[in-house]
XYZ file of C-alpha atoms in Angstrom:
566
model
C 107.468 119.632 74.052
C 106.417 120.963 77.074
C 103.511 123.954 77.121
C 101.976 125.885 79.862
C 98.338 125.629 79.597
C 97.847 128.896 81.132
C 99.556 130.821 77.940
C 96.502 128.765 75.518
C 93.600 130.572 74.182
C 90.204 130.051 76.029
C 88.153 127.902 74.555
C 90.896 126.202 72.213
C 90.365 122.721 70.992
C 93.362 120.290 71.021
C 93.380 117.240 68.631
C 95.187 114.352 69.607
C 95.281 110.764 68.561
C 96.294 109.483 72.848
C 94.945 111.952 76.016
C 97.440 110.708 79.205
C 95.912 112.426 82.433
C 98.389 112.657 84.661
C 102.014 112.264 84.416
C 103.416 109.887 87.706
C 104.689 106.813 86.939
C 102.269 105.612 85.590
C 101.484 108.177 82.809
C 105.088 108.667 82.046
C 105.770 104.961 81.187
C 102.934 105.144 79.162
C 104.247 108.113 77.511
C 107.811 107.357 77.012
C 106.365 103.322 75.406
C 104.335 105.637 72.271
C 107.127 108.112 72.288
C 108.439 108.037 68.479
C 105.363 106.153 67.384
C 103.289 107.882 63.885
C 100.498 109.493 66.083
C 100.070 112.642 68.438
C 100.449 112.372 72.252
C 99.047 114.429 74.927
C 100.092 114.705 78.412
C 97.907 116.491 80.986
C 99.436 117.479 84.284
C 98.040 119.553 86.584
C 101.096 121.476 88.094
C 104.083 122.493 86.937
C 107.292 121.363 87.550
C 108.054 122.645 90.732
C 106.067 122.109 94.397
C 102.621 122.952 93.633
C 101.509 126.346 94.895
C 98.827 126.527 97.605
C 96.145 126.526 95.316
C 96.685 123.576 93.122
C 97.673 121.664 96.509
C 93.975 122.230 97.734
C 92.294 120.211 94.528
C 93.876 117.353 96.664
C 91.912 117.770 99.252
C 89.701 115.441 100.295
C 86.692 115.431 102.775
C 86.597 112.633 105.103
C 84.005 110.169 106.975
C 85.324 107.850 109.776
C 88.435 107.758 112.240
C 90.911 106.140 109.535
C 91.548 108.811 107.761
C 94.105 107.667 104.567
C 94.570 110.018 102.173
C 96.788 113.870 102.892
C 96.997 116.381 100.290
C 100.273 116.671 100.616
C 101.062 112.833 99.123
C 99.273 113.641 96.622
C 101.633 115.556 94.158
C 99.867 117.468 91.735
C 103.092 118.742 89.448
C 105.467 116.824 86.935
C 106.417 113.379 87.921
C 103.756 112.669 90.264
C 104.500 111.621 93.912
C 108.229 110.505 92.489
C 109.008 113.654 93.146
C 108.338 112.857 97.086
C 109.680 109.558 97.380
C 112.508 109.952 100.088
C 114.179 106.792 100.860
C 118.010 107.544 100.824
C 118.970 104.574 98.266
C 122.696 106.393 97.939
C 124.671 109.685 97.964
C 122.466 112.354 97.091
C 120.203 110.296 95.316
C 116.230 109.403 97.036
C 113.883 106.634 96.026
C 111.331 104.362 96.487
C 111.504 100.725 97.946
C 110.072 98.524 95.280
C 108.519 94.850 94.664
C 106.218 93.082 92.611
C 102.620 91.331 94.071
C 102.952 87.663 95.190
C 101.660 84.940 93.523
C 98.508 84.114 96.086
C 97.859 88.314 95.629
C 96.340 87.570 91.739
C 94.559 83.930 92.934
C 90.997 84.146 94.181
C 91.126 83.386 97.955
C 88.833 81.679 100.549
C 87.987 83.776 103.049
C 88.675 86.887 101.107
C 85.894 88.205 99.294
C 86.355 90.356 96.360
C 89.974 88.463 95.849
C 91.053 87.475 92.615
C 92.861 89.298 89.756
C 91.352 87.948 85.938
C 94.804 86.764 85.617
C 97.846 84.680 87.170
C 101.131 86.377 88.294
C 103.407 84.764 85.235
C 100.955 86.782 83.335
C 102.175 89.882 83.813
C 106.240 88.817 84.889
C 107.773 89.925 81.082
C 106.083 93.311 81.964
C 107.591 93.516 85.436
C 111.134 92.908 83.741
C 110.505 95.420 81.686
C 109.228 98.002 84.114
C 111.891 96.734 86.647
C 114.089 98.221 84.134
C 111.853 101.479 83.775
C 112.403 101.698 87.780
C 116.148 101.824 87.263
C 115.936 98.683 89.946
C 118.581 95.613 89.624
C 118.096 92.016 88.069
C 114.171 90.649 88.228
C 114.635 88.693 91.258
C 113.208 89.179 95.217
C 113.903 85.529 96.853
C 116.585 85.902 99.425
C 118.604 83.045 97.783
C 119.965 85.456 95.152
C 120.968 87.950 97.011
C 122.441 86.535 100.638
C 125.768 85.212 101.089
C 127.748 83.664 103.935
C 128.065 87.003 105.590
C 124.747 87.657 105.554
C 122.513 84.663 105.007
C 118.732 85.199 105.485
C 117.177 83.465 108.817
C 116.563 80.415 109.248
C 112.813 79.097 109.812
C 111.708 76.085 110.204
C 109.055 74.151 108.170
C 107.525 77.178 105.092
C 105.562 79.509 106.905
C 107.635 82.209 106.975
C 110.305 83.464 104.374
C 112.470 86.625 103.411
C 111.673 88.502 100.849
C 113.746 91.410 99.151
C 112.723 94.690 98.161
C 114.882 96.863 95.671
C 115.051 100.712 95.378
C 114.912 102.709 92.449
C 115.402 106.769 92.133
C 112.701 109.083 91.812
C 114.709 110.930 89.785
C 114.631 108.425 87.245
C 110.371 109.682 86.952
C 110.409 113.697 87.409
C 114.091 114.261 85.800
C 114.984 111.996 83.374
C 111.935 110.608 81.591
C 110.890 114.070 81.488
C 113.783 115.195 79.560
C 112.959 111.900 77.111
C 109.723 113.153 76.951
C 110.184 116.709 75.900
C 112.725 115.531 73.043
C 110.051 113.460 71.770
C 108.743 114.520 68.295
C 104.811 113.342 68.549
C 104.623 114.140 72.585
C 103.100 117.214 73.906
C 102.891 117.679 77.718
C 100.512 120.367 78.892
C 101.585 122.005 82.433
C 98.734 123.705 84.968
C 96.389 121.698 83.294
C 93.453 120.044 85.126
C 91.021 117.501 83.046
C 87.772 118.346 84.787
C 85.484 116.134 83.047
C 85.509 113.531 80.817
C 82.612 114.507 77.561
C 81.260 111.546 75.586
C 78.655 111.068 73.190
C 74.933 110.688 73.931
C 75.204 106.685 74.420
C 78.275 107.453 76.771
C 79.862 104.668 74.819
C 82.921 106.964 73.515
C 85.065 109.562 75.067
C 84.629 112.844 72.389
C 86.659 115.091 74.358
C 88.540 116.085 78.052
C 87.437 119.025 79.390
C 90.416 121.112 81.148
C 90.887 124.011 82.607
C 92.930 125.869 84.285
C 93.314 127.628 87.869
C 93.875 130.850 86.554
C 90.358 130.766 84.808
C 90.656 129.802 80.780
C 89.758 126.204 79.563
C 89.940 123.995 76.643
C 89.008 120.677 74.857
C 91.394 117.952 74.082
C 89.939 116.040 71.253
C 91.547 112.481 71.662
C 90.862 109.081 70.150
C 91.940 107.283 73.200
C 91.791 108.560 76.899
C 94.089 107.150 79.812
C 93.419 108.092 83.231
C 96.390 107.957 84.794
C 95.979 110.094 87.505
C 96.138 107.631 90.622
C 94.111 105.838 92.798
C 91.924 108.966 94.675
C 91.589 111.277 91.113
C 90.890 108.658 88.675
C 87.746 107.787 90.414
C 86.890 111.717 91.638
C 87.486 112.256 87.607
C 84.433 109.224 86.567
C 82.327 110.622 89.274
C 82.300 114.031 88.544
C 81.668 113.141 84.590
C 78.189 112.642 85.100
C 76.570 114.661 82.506
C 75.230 111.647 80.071
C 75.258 108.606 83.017
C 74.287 110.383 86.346
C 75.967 108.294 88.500
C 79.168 109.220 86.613
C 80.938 107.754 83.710
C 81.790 103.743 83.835
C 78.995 103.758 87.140
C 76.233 101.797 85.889
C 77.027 99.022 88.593
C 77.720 101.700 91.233
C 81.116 100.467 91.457
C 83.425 103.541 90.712
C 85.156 104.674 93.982
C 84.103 101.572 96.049
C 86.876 99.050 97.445
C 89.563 101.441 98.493
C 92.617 100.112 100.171
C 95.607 101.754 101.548
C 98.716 99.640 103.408
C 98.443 100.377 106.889
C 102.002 100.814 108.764
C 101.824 98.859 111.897
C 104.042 99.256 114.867
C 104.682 95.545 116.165
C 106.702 96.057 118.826
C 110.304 94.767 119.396
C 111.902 91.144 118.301
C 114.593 90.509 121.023
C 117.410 87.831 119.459
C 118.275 84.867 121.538
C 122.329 85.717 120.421
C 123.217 89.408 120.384
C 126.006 88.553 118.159
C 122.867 87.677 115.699
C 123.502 91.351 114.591
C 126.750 90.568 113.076
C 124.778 88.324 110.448
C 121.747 90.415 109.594
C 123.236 92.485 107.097
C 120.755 91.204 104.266
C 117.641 92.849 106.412
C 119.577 96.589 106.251
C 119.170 99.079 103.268
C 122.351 98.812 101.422
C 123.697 99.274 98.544
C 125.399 95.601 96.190
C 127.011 95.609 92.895
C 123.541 93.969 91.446
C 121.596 96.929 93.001
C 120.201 98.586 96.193
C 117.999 96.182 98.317
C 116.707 95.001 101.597
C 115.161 91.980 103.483
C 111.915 91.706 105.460
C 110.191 88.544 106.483
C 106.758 87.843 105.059
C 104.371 84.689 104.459
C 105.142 81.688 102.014
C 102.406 81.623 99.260
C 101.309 78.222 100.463
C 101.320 79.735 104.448
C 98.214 82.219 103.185
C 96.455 80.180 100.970
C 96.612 76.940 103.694
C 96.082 79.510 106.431
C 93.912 81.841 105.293
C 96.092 84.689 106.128
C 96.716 88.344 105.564
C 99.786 89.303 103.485
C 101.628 90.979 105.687
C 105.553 91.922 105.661
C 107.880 92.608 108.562
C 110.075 94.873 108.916
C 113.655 95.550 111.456
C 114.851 97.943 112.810
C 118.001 97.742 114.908
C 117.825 99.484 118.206
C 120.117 100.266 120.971
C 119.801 99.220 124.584
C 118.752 102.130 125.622
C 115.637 101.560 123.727
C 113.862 99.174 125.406
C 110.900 101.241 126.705
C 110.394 102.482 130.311
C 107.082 102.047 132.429
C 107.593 106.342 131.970
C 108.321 106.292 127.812
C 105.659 103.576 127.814
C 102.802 105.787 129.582
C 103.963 108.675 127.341
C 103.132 106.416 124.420
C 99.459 105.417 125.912
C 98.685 108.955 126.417
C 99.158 110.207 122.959
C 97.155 106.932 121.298
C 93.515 105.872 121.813
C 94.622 103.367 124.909
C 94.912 106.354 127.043
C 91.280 107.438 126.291
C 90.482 104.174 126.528
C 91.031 103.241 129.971
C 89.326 106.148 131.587
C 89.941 108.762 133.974
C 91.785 106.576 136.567
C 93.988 104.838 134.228
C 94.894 108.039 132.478
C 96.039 109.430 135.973
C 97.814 106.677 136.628
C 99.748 107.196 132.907
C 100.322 111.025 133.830
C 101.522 109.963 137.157
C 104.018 107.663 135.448
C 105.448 110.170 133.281
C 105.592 112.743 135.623
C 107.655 110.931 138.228
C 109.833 109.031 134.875
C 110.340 112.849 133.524
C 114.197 112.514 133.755
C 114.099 108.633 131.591
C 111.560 110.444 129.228
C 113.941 113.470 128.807
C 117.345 111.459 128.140
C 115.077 108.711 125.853
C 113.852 111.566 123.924
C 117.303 113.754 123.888
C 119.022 110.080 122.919
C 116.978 110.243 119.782
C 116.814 113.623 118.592
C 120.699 114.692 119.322
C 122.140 110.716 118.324
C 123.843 111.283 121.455
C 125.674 107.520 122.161
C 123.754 105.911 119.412
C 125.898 105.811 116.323
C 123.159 105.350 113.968
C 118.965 105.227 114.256
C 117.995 103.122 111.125
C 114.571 103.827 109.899
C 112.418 103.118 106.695
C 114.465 105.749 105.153
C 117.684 105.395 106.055
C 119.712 102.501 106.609
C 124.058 101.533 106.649
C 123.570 100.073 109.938
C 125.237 96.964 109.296
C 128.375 98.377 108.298
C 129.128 99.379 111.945
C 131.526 97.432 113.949
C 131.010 96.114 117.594
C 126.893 96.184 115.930
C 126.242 93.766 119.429
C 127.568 96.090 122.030
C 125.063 99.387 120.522
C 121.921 97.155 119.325
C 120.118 94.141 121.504
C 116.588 94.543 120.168
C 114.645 94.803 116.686
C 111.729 97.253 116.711
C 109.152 95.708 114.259
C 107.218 97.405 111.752
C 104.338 95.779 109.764
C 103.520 96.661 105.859
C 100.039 95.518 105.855
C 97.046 94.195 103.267
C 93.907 96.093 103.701
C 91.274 93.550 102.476
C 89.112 95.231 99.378
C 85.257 95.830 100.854
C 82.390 97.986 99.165
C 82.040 100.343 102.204
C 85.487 101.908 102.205
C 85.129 104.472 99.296
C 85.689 107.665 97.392
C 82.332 109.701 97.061
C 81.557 113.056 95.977
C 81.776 115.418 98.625
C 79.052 118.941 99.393
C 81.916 121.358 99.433
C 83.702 122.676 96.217
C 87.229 122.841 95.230
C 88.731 125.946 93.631
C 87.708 124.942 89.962
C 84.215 124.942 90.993
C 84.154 120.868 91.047
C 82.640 118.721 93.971
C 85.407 117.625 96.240
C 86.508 114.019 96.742
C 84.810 112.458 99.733
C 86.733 109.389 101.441
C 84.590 107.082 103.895
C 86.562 104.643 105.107
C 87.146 102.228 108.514
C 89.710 99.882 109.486
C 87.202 96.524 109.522
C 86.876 93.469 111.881
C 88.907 91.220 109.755
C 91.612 93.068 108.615
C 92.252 93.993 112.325
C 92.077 90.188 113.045
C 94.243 89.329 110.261
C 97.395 91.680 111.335
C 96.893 89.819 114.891
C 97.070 86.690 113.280
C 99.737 87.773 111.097
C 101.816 88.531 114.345
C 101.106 85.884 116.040
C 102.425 83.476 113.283
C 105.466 85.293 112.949
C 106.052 85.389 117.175
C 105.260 81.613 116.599
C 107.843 80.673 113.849
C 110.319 83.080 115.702
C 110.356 80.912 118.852
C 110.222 77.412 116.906
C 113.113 78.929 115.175
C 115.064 79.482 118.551
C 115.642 83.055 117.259
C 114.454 84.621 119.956
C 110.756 86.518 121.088
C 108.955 88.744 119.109
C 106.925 91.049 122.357
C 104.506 92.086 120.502
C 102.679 95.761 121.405
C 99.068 96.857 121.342
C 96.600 99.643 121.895
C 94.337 97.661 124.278
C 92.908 95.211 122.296
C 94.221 96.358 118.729
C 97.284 96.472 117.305
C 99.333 99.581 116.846
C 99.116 102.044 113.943
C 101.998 103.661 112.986
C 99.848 105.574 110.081
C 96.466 104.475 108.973
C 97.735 104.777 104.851
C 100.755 104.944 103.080
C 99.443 106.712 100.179
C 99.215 103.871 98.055
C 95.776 104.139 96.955
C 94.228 101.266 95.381
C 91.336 99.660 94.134
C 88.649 102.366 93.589
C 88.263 101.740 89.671
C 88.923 97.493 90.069
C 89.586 95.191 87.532
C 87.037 91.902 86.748
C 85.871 90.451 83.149
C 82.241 91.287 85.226
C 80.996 94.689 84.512
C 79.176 93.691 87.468
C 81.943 93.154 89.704
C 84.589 95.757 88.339
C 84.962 99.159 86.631
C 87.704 98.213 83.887
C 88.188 94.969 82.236
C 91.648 92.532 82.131
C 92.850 95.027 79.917
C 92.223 97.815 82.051
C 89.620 99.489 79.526
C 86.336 100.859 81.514
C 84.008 99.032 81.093
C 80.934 100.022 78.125
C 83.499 102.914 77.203
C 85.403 102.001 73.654
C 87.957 104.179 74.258
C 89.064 104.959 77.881
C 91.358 103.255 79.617
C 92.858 103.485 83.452
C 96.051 102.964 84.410
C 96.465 103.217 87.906
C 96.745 100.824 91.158
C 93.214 102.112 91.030
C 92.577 99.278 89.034
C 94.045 96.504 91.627
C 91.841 94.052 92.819
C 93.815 93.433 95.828
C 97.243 94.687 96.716
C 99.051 92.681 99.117
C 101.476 94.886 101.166
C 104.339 96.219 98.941
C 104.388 99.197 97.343
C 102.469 99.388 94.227
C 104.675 101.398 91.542
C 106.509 98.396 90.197
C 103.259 97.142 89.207
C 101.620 100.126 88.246
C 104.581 100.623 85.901
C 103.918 97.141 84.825
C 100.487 97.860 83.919
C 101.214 100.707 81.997
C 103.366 99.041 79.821
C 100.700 96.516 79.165
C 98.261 98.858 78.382
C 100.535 101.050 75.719
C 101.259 97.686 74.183
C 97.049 97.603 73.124
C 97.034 101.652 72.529
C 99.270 100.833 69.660
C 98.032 97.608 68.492
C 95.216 99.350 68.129
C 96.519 102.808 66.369
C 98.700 100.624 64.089
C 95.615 98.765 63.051
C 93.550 102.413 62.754
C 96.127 103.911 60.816
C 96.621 101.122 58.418
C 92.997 101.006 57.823
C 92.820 104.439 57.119
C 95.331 104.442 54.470
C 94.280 101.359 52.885
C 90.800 103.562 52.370
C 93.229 106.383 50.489
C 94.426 103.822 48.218
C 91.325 102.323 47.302
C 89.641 105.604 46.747
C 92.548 106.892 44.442
């Protein structure tokens, strides 16, 4: 059943055996697991179904500290289905997705060199809840190694010695989220979703040991109670935190704080721009159909080259993916394009007044090349088809030698967990009268090392290969960002057995709370560089597996206590 808060009386008090906040993917594969079960459900969401209106778009605002700014209201989807609702990777005719795949192995083990690494369990762990949510994700069979899905048309590359690899990602519709499962959901019998609702503060009892009751309210102006047994944040990796901040009426520093840990290790997966891979054999092109988007009778999927587990834990390095893009000859950048380029980054700025002359004089006299580059692109003129991250097909072109001689190279990248980078709560106020989110975060030392290691092992393995040269492109002395996040926003509630060195135990329950749970990539420890949804999903599945272990067992109890009183 699905109910608009805004129609509820003021003051009203909800009972409810499960509170969900939050209804991505993460809330709704929760939901749709205790769907049918013998207790109540409640889903809060705090938009409708629709694009949110201005208003409810401006509780995701954030204020910010530093230059590397990662987090934009507008990827952060407050209405029904969460950000599936803006995942826009073409995956097939009229249909838009997400590119999925689970963490690597070396992502859950506790690494030298990485502080702060180490999940409080192994990968095989949590595989029979990946094929489960793989199936949630509408994605194909539960495999990513290149083996089972090349063939002799399109074989993956071949490296020498096992430092580098391809890996597969597989797409799944968003659809599947904000459509479907919502229709599921609203035919479910003990599920109650409530629309325009935003939990605003988390009550508990005077030890702070139990959640009582979720405060909510609404933009319009009423509020009410939900009165749950259990309570599952699942409202992502910015607003789960903001949400145990700003509940800081019985433990100041906000609810599951008492380490000062809430908010603290934020991550993102910074998009970098590598620069181009140039094949030794243009007919390579002809062969590299397993690194384009397409769709195969098993599924919709597509290559990129990453690191062998045993390559980062020997090595020491970053997880890092890469990513190609065919381009045409035309591509290859003029001294003109390439002083455009300078100008609007930091290397421009960088190199002072006489090197920023020297750019403008550059474009000025390279007007004409920057004109026809740009026109090129925007109109398609001679280029049958400009791949990108959301869009590919390329391969299926004939003559693929005589348009495309170079790869452009984009990097999916770890950002390393540190203290520093974190969600606060900001001075200014939101429109329900609630501190905003603060982010401080930097791009740090190491990871910036790491992505120039990361490319310099892959230009390495390239030439040993005889594959050709990867010419790799920086801003002066740093490597390019394409965007500093990706909205996948991770680690700000992480997991450890510690209390002292995490916010929610291996089952993903807050710490010194008996009844709130978080599930969320919030929770992730570290995060490689894939998207996080298949494993968010994941985790939600595990969790709903406890929630009704441990209803079943409440519920039993309670009516073994009727018998033996009558």
């Amino acid at each position: 059943m699905l109910i608009d808060a805004r129609t509820l009386s003021a003051d009203e008090t909800i009972e409810t055996e499960v509170c969900i906040i939050g209804t991505g993917p993460a809330g709704l594969s929760l939901a749709r697991e205790l769907a049918g079960q013998d207790f109540r459900v409640c889903l809060l969401e705090s938009g409708g179904l629709d694009l949110p209106d201005p208003d409810t778009e401006s509780l995701a605002e954030v204020e910010t500290e530093g230059d590397f700014v990662q987090v934009f209201p507008d990827r952060r989807n407050r209405r029904f289905g969460g950000n599936s609702s803006y995942w826009g990777i073409n995956i097939s005719k009229g249909q838009l997705g997400l590119r999925h795949v689970p963490l690597d192995d070396v992502d859950f083990e506790k690494r030298d060199g990485f502080p702060y690494s180490g999940w409080p369990f192994e990968k095989d762990h949590l595989v029979p809840y990946y094929e489960r949510a793989q199936k949630v994700c509408k994605l194909g069979p539960f495999t990513y190694e290149a083996e089972d899905w090349e063939d002799a048309n399109s074989p993956q590359l071949p490296f020498i010695g096992n430092r580098v690899t391809t890996r597969m990602f597989q797409f799944g519709p968003g659809a599947a989220f904000y459509k479907e499962y919502r229709d599921e959901i609203n035919h479910s019998s003990n599920v109650t979703t409530y629309l325009h609702a935003n939990a605003v503060e988390l009550e508990t009892e005077e030890t702070a040991q139990t959640v009582t009751r979720v405060r909510v309210a609404c933009l319009q102006g009423n509020k009410f109670w939900v009165k749950a047994k259990i309570v599952i944040l699942a409202a992502g990796g910015v607003e789960s935190a903001h949400l145990l901040l700003l509940s800081n009426k019985t433990q100041k520093a906000g609810l599951g704080n008492q380490n000062d840990l809430v908010g603290r290790f934020f991550m993102d997966h910074p998009l970098v721009y590598g620069g181009l891979f140039v094949p030794s054999n243009p007919k390579m092109f002809d062969s590299m159909a397993l690194y384009d988007l397409r769709q195969l009778s098993k599924g919709t999927v597509m290559g990129g080259l990453s690191f062998t587990n045993e390559a980062m834990r020997r090595e020491q390095l970053l997880n890092v993916s890469m990513l190609l893009l065919p381009r045409p000859i035309k591509y290859q950048s003029s001294e003109a394009v390439s002083s455009l380029k300078a100008l609007f980054s930091s290397r421009g700025y960088k190199e002072g007044a006489k090197g920023t002359l020297e750019h403008l004089n550059k474009v000025v006299t390279g007007l004409d090349e920057i004109a026809d580059s740009f026109y090129d692109k925007l109109t398609k003129k001679d280029l049958p088809f400009w791949p990108n991250l959301s869009q590919g097909g390329w391969s299926n072109l004939p003559n693929k030698e005589r348009i495309y001689n170079v790869f452009e190279v984009l990097h999916q990248t770890e950002q390393t967990p540190h203290p520093d980078n974190r969600v606060m709560l900001g001075d200014g106020l939101d429109k329900l009268g609630r501190r905003k989110a603060k982010m401080q975060t930097c791009w740090r030392e190491d990871d910036i090392q790491g992505v120039k290691r990361a490319q310099a092992v892959f230009a390495e393995e390239i030439a040993r290969a005889g594959l050709g040269r990867y010419e790799i492109e920086q801003d002066g002395d740093l490597p390019v960002i394409s965007t500093a996040g990706t909205s996948h926003h991770l680690g700000t509630t992480r997991m450890d057995v510690d209390p002292k060195q995490g916010v929610v135990d291996e089952n993903c329950k807050v710490h010194g709370v008996s009844n709130l749970f978080i599930a969320s990539s919030a929770v992730f420890p570290t995060g490689g560089y894939g998207n996080p949804t298949l494993t968010i999903v994941a985790l939600a599945i595990r969790i709903a597996e406890r929630v009704k272990a441990t209803m079943n067992t409440q519920t039993k109890t309670a009516k073994q206590q009727v018998e033996s009183a009558s």
